[in-house]
């Protein structure tokens, strides 16, 4: 029943298509974004003719960027990621391309300077790193979509590539969230909504079996989408509950343990209770502490983190907040 409610709620909000339209609009262009730094880099980059399409040609162009410095390679890499998003590629080609771009993207991210000073007060002022992560997430989402709509038995019999795509989707979402927290920058619009979209999609398709009685071992090395989703949720929740006083490096190593003990509960059985942590999957927000009594159910879950997480929050806040009761 919960999966059915999530399906209709997500569908009404255009969340389950996994086309990424909420994340990257059809008329999106790097040449038009509100970033003086990016416009300067694009102006300095070489004017290329219409590039050859196909996975092999794309990977060759990506490989050619290795000999360039960051200032020359970055705009070319970002334009390539934008073209990949627009191209009509099958599942196999998209998988090949994502393997090609992963390392160059991570290398570029490691080389980019971090922002300083207060966050922007208005406007779409995402940094270059945030834009790079945004493009990577978008392309991984499209790759997952292509895999799932491919009828070939290749992916039905061997889901290793699908798992690889999902692993990196959650990792890049987590990078985006950590960056916003640690460098005090607003997240790109729809980051949380698209993360919820992804998880609802997995639940509705039966790829995640939610159970409040089931606990995942933190020593299990296999990929678990529920654990990865909960890790991201706890990142956002800790940030909210501590008013950004906790840097992610202070607790990131504990996230897997906390996530394995965190429960996602059906809100229908909790109506009337107070101090719950609400997660509404149609909203572009992390979980939020709801101080009053829950008057009615909603599309999403009540998040119940473990005692160790609550103790960490209390420690960061030096006792100036009552313990979370959810």
PDB file of C-alpha atoms in Angstrom:
ATOM      1  CA  UNK A   1       0.000   0.000   0.000  1.00  0.00           C
ATOM      2  CA  UNK A   2       2.777   2.444   0.868  1.00  0.00           C
ATOM      3  CA  UNK A   3       4.530   1.779  -2.434  1.00  0.00           C
ATOM      4  CA  UNK A   4       1.266   2.422  -4.294  1.00  0.00           C
ATOM      5  CA  UNK A   5       0.730   5.752  -2.503  1.00  0.00           C
ATOM      6  CA  UNK A   6       4.312   6.758  -3.233  1.00  0.00           C
ATOM      7  CA  UNK A   7       3.840   5.844  -6.885  1.00  0.00           C
ATOM      8  CA  UNK A   8       0.769   8.015  -7.396  1.00  0.00           C
ATOM      9  CA  UNK A   9       2.200  10.873  -5.342  1.00  0.00           C
ATOM     10  CA  UNK A  10       5.469  10.795  -7.229  1.00  0.00           C
ATOM     11  CA  UNK A  11       3.748  10.431 -10.576  1.00  0.00           C
ATOM     12  CA  UNK A  12       1.584  13.471  -9.939  1.00  0.00           C
ATOM     13  CA  UNK A  13       4.716  15.490  -9.236  1.00  0.00           C
ATOM     14  CA  UNK A  14       6.527  14.151 -12.354  1.00  0.00           C
ATOM     15  CA  UNK A  15       9.027  12.299 -10.183  1.00  0.00           C
ATOM     16  CA  UNK A  16       9.116   8.734 -11.450  1.00  0.00           C
ATOM     17  CA  UNK A  17      10.042   9.246 -15.093  1.00  0.00           C
ATOM     18  CA  UNK A  18      13.776   9.342 -14.340  1.00  0.00           C
ATOM     19  CA  UNK A  19      14.292  11.497 -17.412  1.00  0.00           C
ATOM     20  CA  UNK A  20      15.863  14.141 -15.202  1.00  0.00           C
ATOM     21  CA  UNK A  21      13.664  16.927 -16.586  1.00  0.00           C
ATOM     22  CA  UNK A  22      13.353  18.508 -13.156  1.00  0.00           C
ATOM     23  CA  UNK A  23      17.120  18.572 -12.852  1.00  0.00           C
ATOM     24  CA  UNK A  24      18.187  19.838 -16.267  1.00  0.00           C
ATOM     25  CA  UNK A  25      15.627  21.725 -18.308  1.00  0.00           C
ATOM     26  CA  UNK A  26      15.268  21.201 -22.042  1.00  0.00           C
ATOM     27  CA  UNK A  27      16.572  24.690 -22.869  1.00  0.00           C
ATOM     28  CA  UNK A  28      19.488  24.455 -20.418  1.00  0.00           C
ATOM     29  CA  UNK A  29      22.771  25.606 -21.899  1.00  0.00           C
ATOM     30  CA  UNK A  30      26.108  26.160 -20.221  1.00  0.00           C
ATOM     31  CA  UNK A  31      26.543  29.225 -22.423  1.00  0.00           C
ATOM     32  CA  UNK A  32      23.577  30.903 -20.755  1.00  0.00           C
ATOM     33  CA  UNK A  33      24.090  30.063 -17.080  1.00  0.00           C
ATOM     34  CA  UNK A  34      24.507  32.792 -14.491  1.00  0.00           C
ATOM     35  CA  UNK A  35      28.221  32.311 -13.891  1.00  0.00           C
ATOM     36  CA  UNK A  36      30.775  34.897 -14.951  1.00  0.00           C
ATOM     37  CA  UNK A  37      33.615  32.473 -14.309  1.00  0.00           C
ATOM     38  CA  UNK A  38      32.086  29.793 -16.525  1.00  0.00           C
ATOM     39  CA  UNK A  39      31.314  32.265 -19.308  1.00  0.00           C
ATOM     40  CA  UNK A  40      34.956  33.357 -19.310  1.00  0.00           C
ATOM     41  CA  UNK A  41      36.163  29.761 -19.527  1.00  0.00           C
ATOM     42  CA  UNK A  42      33.785  28.949 -22.365  1.00  0.00           C
ATOM     43  CA  UNK A  43      34.866  32.057 -24.258  1.00  0.00           C
ATOM     44  CA  UNK A  44      38.492  30.929 -24.027  1.00  0.00           C
ATOM     45  CA  UNK A  45      37.743  27.373 -25.139  1.00  0.00           C
ATOM     46  CA  UNK A  46      38.189  26.355 -28.737  1.00  0.00           C
ATOM     47  CA  UNK A  47      35.215  26.696 -31.060  1.00  0.00           C
ATOM     48  CA  UNK A  48      34.597  23.133 -32.225  1.00  0.00           C
ATOM     49  CA  UNK A  49      32.659  22.003 -35.251  1.00  0.00           C
ATOM     50  CA  UNK A  50      29.684  19.741 -34.688  1.00  0.00           C
ATOM     51  CA  UNK A  51      31.371  16.758 -33.016  1.00  0.00           C
ATOM     52  CA  UNK A  52      30.988  13.179 -34.139  1.00  0.00           C
ATOM     53  CA  UNK A  53      28.386  11.244 -32.175  1.00  0.00           C
ATOM     54  CA  UNK A  54      28.606   7.770 -30.671  1.00  0.00           C
ATOM     55  CA  UNK A  55      30.295   6.326 -27.594  1.00  0.00           C
ATOM     56  CA  UNK A  56      33.649   5.673 -29.274  1.00  0.00           C
ATOM     57  CA  UNK A  57      33.981   9.242 -30.577  1.00  0.00           C
ATOM     58  CA  UNK A  58      32.916  10.704 -27.231  1.00  0.00           C
ATOM     59  CA  UNK A  59      35.450   8.604 -25.310  1.00  0.00           C
ATOM     60  CA  UNK A  60      38.195   9.625 -27.757  1.00  0.00           C
ATOM     61  CA  UNK A  61      37.430  13.314 -27.164  1.00  0.00           C
ATOM     62  CA  UNK A  62      37.384  12.798 -23.402  1.00  0.00           C
ATOM     63  CA  UNK A  63      40.746  10.993 -23.568  1.00  0.00           C
ATOM     64  CA  UNK A  64      42.243  13.888 -25.558  1.00  0.00           C
ATOM     65  CA  UNK A  65      41.590  16.243 -22.622  1.00  0.00           C
ATOM     66  CA  UNK A  66      44.284  14.570 -20.512  1.00  0.00           C
ATOM     67  CA  UNK A  67      47.026  16.653 -22.108  1.00  0.00           C
ATOM     68  CA  UNK A  68      45.277  19.955 -21.376  1.00  0.00           C
ATOM     69  CA  UNK A  69      45.398  22.043 -18.248  1.00  0.00           C
ATOM     70  CA  UNK A  70      42.311  22.448 -16.099  1.00  0.00           C
ATOM     71  CA  UNK A  71      41.397  25.850 -17.544  1.00  0.00           C
ATOM     72  CA  UNK A  72      41.277  24.402 -21.061  1.00  0.00           C
ATOM     73  CA  UNK A  73      39.957  20.941 -20.198  1.00  0.00           C
ATOM     74  CA  UNK A  74      37.139  21.922 -17.826  1.00  0.00           C
ATOM     75  CA  UNK A  75      34.903  23.831 -20.271  1.00  0.00           C
ATOM     76  CA  UNK A  76      35.441  21.147 -22.915  1.00  0.00           C
ATOM     77  CA  UNK A  77      34.521  18.445 -20.391  1.00  0.00           C
ATOM     78  CA  UNK A  78      31.388  20.280 -19.287  1.00  0.00           C
ATOM     79  CA  UNK A  79      30.282  20.915 -22.858  1.00  0.00           C
ATOM     80  CA  UNK A  80      30.863  17.241 -23.612  1.00  0.00           C
ATOM     81  CA  UNK A  81      28.687  16.225 -20.655  1.00  0.00           C
ATOM     82  CA  UNK A  82      25.978  18.565 -21.885  1.00  0.00           C
ATOM     83  CA  UNK A  83      26.146  17.046 -25.375  1.00  0.00           C
ATOM     84  CA  UNK A  84      26.000  13.528 -23.914  1.00  0.00           C
ATOM     85  CA  UNK A  85      22.791  14.495 -22.126  1.00  0.00           C
ATOM     86  CA  UNK A  86      21.275  15.627 -25.440  1.00  0.00           C
ATOM     87  CA  UNK A  87      22.472  12.743 -27.589  1.00  0.00           C
ATOM     88  CA  UNK A  88      20.330   9.762 -28.463  1.00  0.00           C
ATOM     89  CA  UNK A  89      22.374   6.890 -27.058  1.00  0.00           C
ATOM     90  CA  UNK A  90      21.352   3.368 -26.166  1.00  0.00           C
ATOM     91  CA  UNK A  91      21.980   1.759 -22.790  1.00  0.00           C
ATOM     92  CA  UNK A  92      25.236   0.078 -23.796  1.00  0.00           C
ATOM     93  CA  UNK A  93      26.669   3.281 -25.278  1.00  0.00           C
ATOM     94  CA  UNK A  94      25.674   5.352 -22.252  1.00  0.00           C
ATOM     95  CA  UNK A  95      27.303   2.851 -19.912  1.00  0.00           C
ATOM     96  CA  UNK A  96      30.515   3.009 -21.950  1.00  0.00           C
ATOM     97  CA  UNK A  97      30.480   6.807 -21.936  1.00  0.00           C
ATOM     98  CA  UNK A  98      29.893   7.049 -18.178  1.00  0.00           C
ATOM     99  CA  UNK A  99      32.876   4.794 -17.540  1.00  0.00           C
ATOM    100  CA  UNK A 100      34.936   7.119 -19.767  1.00  0.00           C
ATOM    101  CA  UNK A 101      33.944  10.357 -18.047  1.00  0.00           C
ATOM    102  CA  UNK A 102      34.008   9.273 -14.390  1.00  0.00           C
ATOM    103  CA  UNK A 103      37.746   9.664 -13.752  1.00  0.00           C
ATOM    104  CA  UNK A 104      38.147  12.962 -15.652  1.00  0.00           C
ATOM    105  CA  UNK A 105      35.199  14.397 -13.731  1.00  0.00           C
ATOM    106  CA  UNK A 106      36.613  13.313 -10.363  1.00  0.00           C
ATOM    107  CA  UNK A 107      40.027  14.694 -11.328  1.00  0.00           C
ATOM    108  CA  UNK A 108      38.498  18.032 -12.290  1.00  0.00           C
ATOM    109  CA  UNK A 109      36.537  18.167  -9.030  1.00  0.00           C
ATOM    110  CA  UNK A 110      39.709  17.525  -7.023  1.00  0.00           C
ATOM    111  CA  UNK A 111      41.498  20.354  -8.862  1.00  0.00           C
ATOM    112  CA  UNK A 112      38.823  23.026  -8.551  1.00  0.00           C
ATOM    113  CA  UNK A 113      39.283  25.661  -5.821  1.00  0.00           C
ATOM    114  CA  UNK A 114      36.721  25.744  -3.048  1.00  0.00           C
ATOM    115  CA  UNK A 115      34.538  28.827  -2.501  1.00  0.00           C
ATOM    116  CA  UNK A 116      35.217  31.350   0.231  1.00  0.00           C
ATOM    117  CA  UNK A 117      33.083  34.009   1.792  1.00  0.00           C
ATOM    118  CA  UNK A 118      29.345  34.097   2.427  1.00  0.00           C
ATOM    119  CA  UNK A 119      26.950  32.209   0.152  1.00  0.00           C
ATOM    120  CA  UNK A 120      25.133  34.150  -2.593  1.00  0.00           C
ATOM    121  CA  UNK A 121      22.009  35.908  -1.369  1.00  0.00           C
ATOM    122  CA  UNK A 122      20.002  35.419  -4.550  1.00  0.00           C
ATOM    123  CA  UNK A 123      20.064  34.066  -8.082  1.00  0.00           C
ATOM    124  CA  UNK A 124      21.223  30.807  -9.602  1.00  0.00           C
ATOM    125  CA  UNK A 125      24.837  31.058  -8.518  1.00  0.00           C
ATOM    126  CA  UNK A 126      25.960  27.439  -8.454  1.00  0.00           C
ATOM    127  CA  UNK A 127      29.723  26.982  -8.529  1.00  0.00           C
ATOM    128  CA  UNK A 128      31.603  25.193 -11.295  1.00  0.00           C
ATOM    129  CA  UNK A 129      31.922  22.107  -9.102  1.00  0.00           C
ATOM    130  CA  UNK A 130      28.190  22.059  -8.413  1.00  0.00           C
ATOM    131  CA  UNK A 131      27.460  22.366 -12.141  1.00  0.00           C
ATOM    132  CA  UNK A 132      29.855  19.554 -12.938  1.00  0.00           C
ATOM    133  CA  UNK A 133      28.191  17.311 -10.349  1.00  0.00           C
ATOM    134  CA  UNK A 134      24.775  18.307 -11.681  1.00  0.00           C
ATOM    135  CA  UNK A 135      25.691  17.246 -15.220  1.00  0.00           C
ATOM    136  CA  UNK A 136      27.172  13.974 -13.999  1.00  0.00           C
ATOM    137  CA  UNK A 137      24.063  13.108 -11.968  1.00  0.00           C
ATOM    138  CA  UNK A 138      21.825  13.962 -14.892  1.00  0.00           C
ATOM    139  CA  UNK A 139      23.737  11.676 -17.255  1.00  0.00           C
ATOM    140  CA  UNK A 140      23.808   8.816 -14.760  1.00  0.00           C
ATOM    141  CA  UNK A 141      20.041   9.142 -14.354  1.00  0.00           C
ATOM    142  CA  UNK A 142      19.566   8.948 -18.109  1.00  0.00           C
ATOM    143  CA  UNK A 143      21.810   5.894 -18.224  1.00  0.00           C
ATOM    144  CA  UNK A 144      19.726   4.150 -15.563  1.00  0.00           C
ATOM    145  CA  UNK A 145      16.578   5.036 -17.475  1.00  0.00           C
ATOM    146  CA  UNK A 146      17.978   3.546 -20.682  1.00  0.00           C
ATOM    147  CA  UNK A 147      19.050   0.354 -18.915  1.00  0.00           C
ATOM    148  CA  UNK A 148      15.633  -0.145 -17.340  1.00  0.00           C
ATOM    149  CA  UNK A 149      13.711   0.337 -20.550  1.00  0.00           C
ATOM    150  CA  UNK A 150      16.015  -1.931 -22.550  1.00  0.00           C
ATOM    151  CA  UNK A 151      14.335  -5.248 -23.250  1.00  0.00           C
ATOM    152  CA  UNK A 152      17.609  -7.055 -23.932  1.00  0.00           C
ATOM    153  CA  UNK A 153      18.260 -10.040 -21.689  1.00  0.00           C
ATOM    154  CA  UNK A 154      21.828  -8.761 -21.351  1.00  0.00           C
ATOM    155  CA  UNK A 155      20.798  -6.557 -18.407  1.00  0.00           C
ATOM    156  CA  UNK A 156      18.233  -8.979 -17.013  1.00  0.00           C
ATOM    157  CA  UNK A 157      20.848 -11.710 -16.568  1.00  0.00           C
ATOM    158  CA  UNK A 158      23.725  -9.500 -15.412  1.00  0.00           C
ATOM    159  CA  UNK A 159      22.895  -6.374 -13.435  1.00  0.00           C
ATOM    160  CA  UNK A 160      26.499  -5.468 -12.571  1.00  0.00           C
ATOM    161  CA  UNK A 161      26.467  -2.406 -14.837  1.00  0.00           C
ATOM    162  CA  UNK A 162      23.134  -1.270 -13.444  1.00  0.00           C
ATOM    163  CA  UNK A 163      24.514  -1.565  -9.920  1.00  0.00           C
ATOM    164  CA  UNK A 164      27.600   0.414 -11.001  1.00  0.00           C
ATOM    165  CA  UNK A 165      25.368   3.206 -12.314  1.00  0.00           C
ATOM    166  CA  UNK A 166      23.286   3.240  -9.119  1.00  0.00           C
ATOM    167  CA  UNK A 167      26.385   3.253  -6.917  1.00  0.00           C
ATOM    168  CA  UNK A 168      27.754   6.283  -8.680  1.00  0.00           C
ATOM    169  CA  UNK A 169      24.401   8.038  -8.775  1.00  0.00           C
ATOM    170  CA  UNK A 170      24.179   7.916  -4.994  1.00  0.00           C
ATOM    171  CA  UNK A 171      27.855   8.836  -4.637  1.00  0.00           C
ATOM    172  CA  UNK A 172      27.500  11.943  -6.800  1.00  0.00           C
ATOM    173  CA  UNK A 173      24.300  12.955  -5.007  1.00  0.00           C
ATOM    174  CA  UNK A 174      26.194  12.601  -1.719  1.00  0.00           C
ATOM    175  CA  UNK A 175      29.090  14.668  -3.068  1.00  0.00           C
ATOM    176  CA  UNK A 176      26.650  17.396  -4.048  1.00  0.00           C
ATOM    177  CA  UNK A 177      25.049  17.438  -0.605  1.00  0.00           C
ATOM    178  CA  UNK A 178      28.377  17.368   1.258  1.00  0.00           C
ATOM    179  CA  UNK A 179      29.699  20.211  -0.868  1.00  0.00           C
ATOM    180  CA  UNK A 180      26.695  22.380  -0.037  1.00  0.00           C
ATOM    181  CA  UNK A 181      27.058  21.689   3.680  1.00  0.00           C
ATOM    182  CA  UNK A 182      30.821  22.006   4.019  1.00  0.00           C
ATOM    183  CA  UNK A 183      31.176  25.116   1.849  1.00  0.00           C
ATOM    184  CA  UNK A 184      27.918  26.744   2.918  1.00  0.00           C
ATOM    185  CA  UNK A 185      26.409  26.891  -0.543  1.00  0.00           C
ATOM    186  CA  UNK A 186      22.771  26.352  -1.556  1.00  0.00           C
ATOM    187  CA  UNK A 187      22.214  23.115  -3.433  1.00  0.00           C
ATOM    188  CA  UNK A 188      21.206  23.201  -7.097  1.00  0.00           C
ATOM    189  CA  UNK A 189      17.442  23.333  -7.418  1.00  0.00           C
ATOM    190  CA  UNK A 190      15.694  19.931  -7.244  1.00  0.00           C
ATOM    191  CA  UNK A 191      18.697  18.088  -5.744  1.00  0.00           C
ATOM    192  CA  UNK A 192      16.691  16.641  -2.854  1.00  0.00           C
ATOM    193  CA  UNK A 193      13.554  16.115  -4.926  1.00  0.00           C
ATOM    194  CA  UNK A 194      15.482  14.176  -7.546  1.00  0.00           C
ATOM    195  CA  UNK A 195      17.163  12.057  -4.877  1.00  0.00           C
ATOM    196  CA  UNK A 196      13.740  11.208  -3.425  1.00  0.00           C
ATOM    197  CA  UNK A 197      12.543  10.544  -6.979  1.00  0.00           C
ATOM    198  CA  UNK A 198      15.310   8.006  -7.492  1.00  0.00           C
ATOM    199  CA  UNK A 199      14.564   6.119  -4.285  1.00  0.00           C
ATOM    200  CA  UNK A 200      10.791   6.096  -4.836  1.00  0.00           C
ATOM    201  CA  UNK A 201      11.453   4.710  -8.304  1.00  0.00           C
ATOM    202  CA  UNK A 202      13.483   1.860  -6.804  1.00  0.00           C
ATOM    203  CA  UNK A 203      10.830   1.128  -4.161  1.00  0.00           C
ATOM    204  CA  UNK A 204       7.966   1.135  -6.656  1.00  0.00           C
ATOM    205  CA  UNK A 205       9.823  -1.223  -8.989  1.00  0.00           C
ATOM    206  CA  UNK A 206      10.437  -3.607  -6.095  1.00  0.00           C
ATOM    207  CA  UNK A 207      14.202  -3.094  -6.092  1.00  0.00           C
ATOM    208  CA  UNK A 208      14.132  -1.953  -2.459  1.00  0.00           C
ATOM    209  CA  UNK A 209      12.104  -3.878   0.122  1.00  0.00           C
ATOM    210  CA  UNK A 210      11.398  -1.586   3.050  1.00  0.00           C
ATOM    211  CA  UNK A 211      10.829  -3.223   6.414  1.00  0.00           C
ATOM    212  CA  UNK A 212      11.060  -1.628   9.848  1.00  0.00           C
ATOM    213  CA  UNK A 213      12.200  -4.987  11.245  1.00  0.00           C
ATOM    214  CA  UNK A 214      15.046  -5.487   8.797  1.00  0.00           C
ATOM    215  CA  UNK A 215      18.579  -4.400   9.608  1.00  0.00           C
ATOM    216  CA  UNK A 216      21.416  -4.328   7.110  1.00  0.00           C
ATOM    217  CA  UNK A 217      24.840  -5.325   8.353  1.00  0.00           C
ATOM    218  CA  UNK A 218      27.334  -2.489   8.148  1.00  0.00           C
ATOM    219  CA  UNK A 219      29.966  -5.079   7.264  1.00  0.00           C
ATOM    220  CA  UNK A 220      28.085  -6.092   4.108  1.00  0.00           C
ATOM    221  CA  UNK A 221      30.199  -4.817   1.216  1.00  0.00           C
ATOM    222  CA  UNK A 222      27.480  -5.278  -1.397  1.00  0.00           C
ATOM    223  CA  UNK A 223      25.711  -2.192  -2.694  1.00  0.00           C
ATOM    224  CA  UNK A 224      22.483  -1.388  -0.868  1.00  0.00           C
ATOM    225  CA  UNK A 225      20.364   1.459  -2.244  1.00  0.00           C
ATOM    226  CA  UNK A 226      18.423   1.868   1.003  1.00  0.00           C
ATOM    227  CA  UNK A 227      21.616   2.367   3.008  1.00  0.00           C
ATOM    228  CA  UNK A 228      22.954   4.893   0.496  1.00  0.00           C
ATOM    229  CA  UNK A 229      19.693   6.834   0.517  1.00  0.00           C
ATOM    230  CA  UNK A 230      19.571   6.912   4.314  1.00  0.00           C
ATOM    231  CA  UNK A 231      23.180   8.112   4.457  1.00  0.00           C
ATOM    232  CA  UNK A 232      22.228  11.076   2.298  1.00  0.00           C
ATOM    233  CA  UNK A 233      19.123  11.740   4.394  1.00  0.00           C
ATOM    234  CA  UNK A 234      21.156  11.752   7.605  1.00  0.00           C
ATOM    235  CA  UNK A 235      23.626  14.201   6.051  1.00  0.00           C
ATOM    236  CA  UNK A 236      20.812  16.640   5.394  1.00  0.00           C
ATOM    237  CA  UNK A 237      19.109  15.989   8.717  1.00  0.00           C
ATOM    238  CA  UNK A 238      22.284  16.552  10.735  1.00  0.00           C
ATOM    239  CA  UNK A 239      22.873  19.784   8.842  1.00  0.00           C
ATOM    240  CA  UNK A 240      19.365  21.010   9.646  1.00  0.00           C
ATOM    241  CA  UNK A 241      19.323  19.935  13.292  1.00  0.00           C
ATOM    242  CA  UNK A 242      22.708  21.530  14.048  1.00  0.00           C
ATOM    243  CA  UNK A 243      22.084  24.672  11.993  1.00  0.00           C
ATOM    244  CA  UNK A 244      25.179  23.883   9.895  1.00  0.00           C
ATOM    245  CA  UNK A 245      27.468  23.678  12.923  1.00  0.00           C
ATOM    246  CA  UNK A 246      28.584  20.137  12.033  1.00  0.00           C
ATOM    247  CA  UNK A 247      30.996  19.641   9.143  1.00  0.00           C
ATOM    248  CA  UNK A 248      30.456  16.353   7.362  1.00  0.00           C
ATOM    249  CA  UNK A 249      33.992  15.130   8.049  1.00  0.00           C
ATOM    250  CA  UNK A 250      33.076  15.112  11.753  1.00  0.00           C
ATOM    251  CA  UNK A 251      30.547  12.310  11.299  1.00  0.00           C
ATOM    252  CA  UNK A 252      30.796  10.933   7.753  1.00  0.00           C
ATOM    253  CA  UNK A 253      32.508   7.721   8.888  1.00  0.00           C
ATOM    254  CA  UNK A 254      29.575   6.984  11.197  1.00  0.00           C
ATOM    255  CA  UNK A 255      26.920   7.419   8.525  1.00  0.00           C
ATOM    256  CA  UNK A 256      26.843   3.823   7.312  1.00  0.00           C
ATOM    257  CA  UNK A 257      26.354   2.505  10.845  1.00  0.00           C
ATOM    258  CA  UNK A 258      23.658   5.082  11.575  1.00  0.00           C
ATOM    259  CA  UNK A 259      21.979   4.429   8.226  1.00  0.00           C
ATOM    260  CA  UNK A 260      21.839   0.683   8.885  1.00  0.00           C
ATOM    261  CA  UNK A 261      19.926   1.403  12.106  1.00  0.00           C
ATOM    262  CA  UNK A 262      17.656   4.126  10.692  1.00  0.00           C
ATOM    263  CA  UNK A 263      14.050   3.230   9.912  1.00  0.00           C
ATOM    264  CA  UNK A 264      11.708   4.667   7.291  1.00  0.00           C
ATOM    265  CA  UNK A 265       8.202   4.300   8.726  1.00  0.00           C
ATOM    266  CA  UNK A 266       4.754   4.570   7.158  1.00  0.00           C
ATOM    267  CA  UNK A 267       3.252   7.829   8.516  1.00  0.00           C
ATOM    268  CA  UNK A 268      -0.281   6.367   8.558  1.00  0.00           C
ATOM    269  CA  UNK A 269       0.459   4.526  11.776  1.00  0.00           C
ATOM    270  CA  UNK A 270       1.941   7.591  13.472  1.00  0.00           C
ATOM    271  CA  UNK A 271      -0.856  10.154  13.113  1.00  0.00           C
ATOM    272  CA  UNK A 272      -1.274  12.050  16.379  1.00  0.00           C
ATOM    273  CA  UNK A 273       2.319  11.624  17.535  1.00  0.00           C
ATOM    274  CA  UNK A 274       4.627  14.611  18.095  1.00  0.00           C
ATOM    275  CA  UNK A 275       8.293  15.321  17.485  1.00  0.00           C
ATOM    276  CA  UNK A 276       8.489  13.232  14.320  1.00  0.00           C
ATOM    277  CA  UNK A 277      10.995  13.625  11.519  1.00  0.00           C
ATOM    278  CA  UNK A 278       9.049  13.993   8.277  1.00  0.00           C
ATOM    279  CA  UNK A 279      10.357  13.132   4.841  1.00  0.00           C
ATOM    280  CA  UNK A 280       7.986  14.253   2.082  1.00  0.00           C
ATOM    281  CA  UNK A 281       9.107  12.772  -1.219  1.00  0.00           C
ATOM    282  CA  UNK A 282       7.389  15.449  -3.312  1.00  0.00           C
ATOM    283  CA  UNK A 283       9.384  18.250  -1.668  1.00  0.00           C
ATOM    284  CA  UNK A 284      12.856  19.523  -2.514  1.00  0.00           C
ATOM    285  CA  UNK A 285      14.016  19.199   1.084  1.00  0.00           C
ATOM    286  CA  UNK A 286      15.891  16.852   3.417  1.00  0.00           C
ATOM    287  CA  UNK A 287      14.029  15.312   6.379  1.00  0.00           C
ATOM    288  CA  UNK A 288      12.612  17.929   8.733  1.00  0.00           C
ATOM    289  CA  UNK A 289      11.790  17.781  12.444  1.00  0.00           C
ATOM    290  CA  UNK A 290       8.061  18.422  12.885  1.00  0.00           C
ATOM    291  CA  UNK A 291       7.498  19.825  16.359  1.00  0.00           C
ATOM    292  CA  UNK A 292       3.700  19.537  16.485  1.00  0.00           C
ATOM    293  CA  UNK A 293       1.438  16.510  16.380  1.00  0.00           C
ATOM    294  CA  UNK A 294       1.095  14.814  13.012  1.00  0.00           C
ATOM    295  CA  UNK A 295      -2.459  15.645  11.896  1.00  0.00           C
ATOM    296  CA  UNK A 296      -2.573  13.484   8.779  1.00  0.00           C
ATOM    297  CA  UNK A 297      -0.461  11.141   6.718  1.00  0.00           C
ATOM    298  CA  UNK A 298       1.639  12.363   3.805  1.00  0.00           C
ATOM    299  CA  UNK A 299       3.490  10.950   0.814  1.00  0.00           C
ATOM    300  CA  UNK A 300       6.770   9.816   2.232  1.00  0.00           C
ATOM    301  CA  UNK A 301       8.133   8.400   5.459  1.00  0.00           C
ATOM    302  CA  UNK A 302       8.796   9.209   9.060  1.00  0.00           C
ATOM    303  CA  UNK A 303      12.541   8.895   9.596  1.00  0.00           C
ATOM    304  CA  UNK A 304      13.628   7.280  12.854  1.00  0.00           C
ATOM    305  CA  UNK A 305      17.410   7.559  13.350  1.00  0.00           C
ATOM    306  CA  UNK A 306      19.275   5.594  16.042  1.00  0.00           C
ATOM    307  CA  UNK A 307      20.125   6.858  19.495  1.00  0.00           C
ATOM    308  CA  UNK A 308      23.782   7.351  18.534  1.00  0.00           C
ATOM    309  CA  UNK A 309      22.767   9.871  15.871  1.00  0.00           C
ATOM    310  CA  UNK A 310      20.612  11.779  18.335  1.00  0.00           C
ATOM    311  CA  UNK A 311      23.456  11.849  20.860  1.00  0.00           C
ATOM    312  CA  UNK A 312      25.781  13.271  18.214  1.00  0.00           C
ATOM    313  CA  UNK A 313      23.290  16.049  17.436  1.00  0.00           C
ATOM    314  CA  UNK A 314      22.942  16.894  21.129  1.00  0.00           C
ATOM    315  CA  UNK A 315      26.730  16.984  21.520  1.00  0.00           C
ATOM    316  CA  UNK A 316      27.167  19.365  18.576  1.00  0.00           C
ATOM    317  CA  UNK A 317      24.438  21.622  19.892  1.00  0.00           C
ATOM    318  CA  UNK A 318      25.935  21.569  23.447  1.00  0.00           C
ATOM    319  CA  UNK A 319      22.578  20.645  24.906  1.00  0.00           C
ATOM    320  CA  UNK A 320      20.742  23.681  23.533  1.00  0.00           C
ATOM    321  CA  UNK A 321      18.173  21.477  21.781  1.00  0.00           C
ATOM    322  CA  UNK A 322      15.871  18.897  23.309  1.00  0.00           C
ATOM    323  CA  UNK A 323      16.620  15.347  22.181  1.00  0.00           C
ATOM    324  CA  UNK A 324      14.942  14.289  18.957  1.00  0.00           C
ATOM    325  CA  UNK A 325      11.963  12.108  19.917  1.00  0.00           C
ATOM    326  CA  UNK A 326      11.204  10.414  16.580  1.00  0.00           C
TER     327      UNK A 326
END
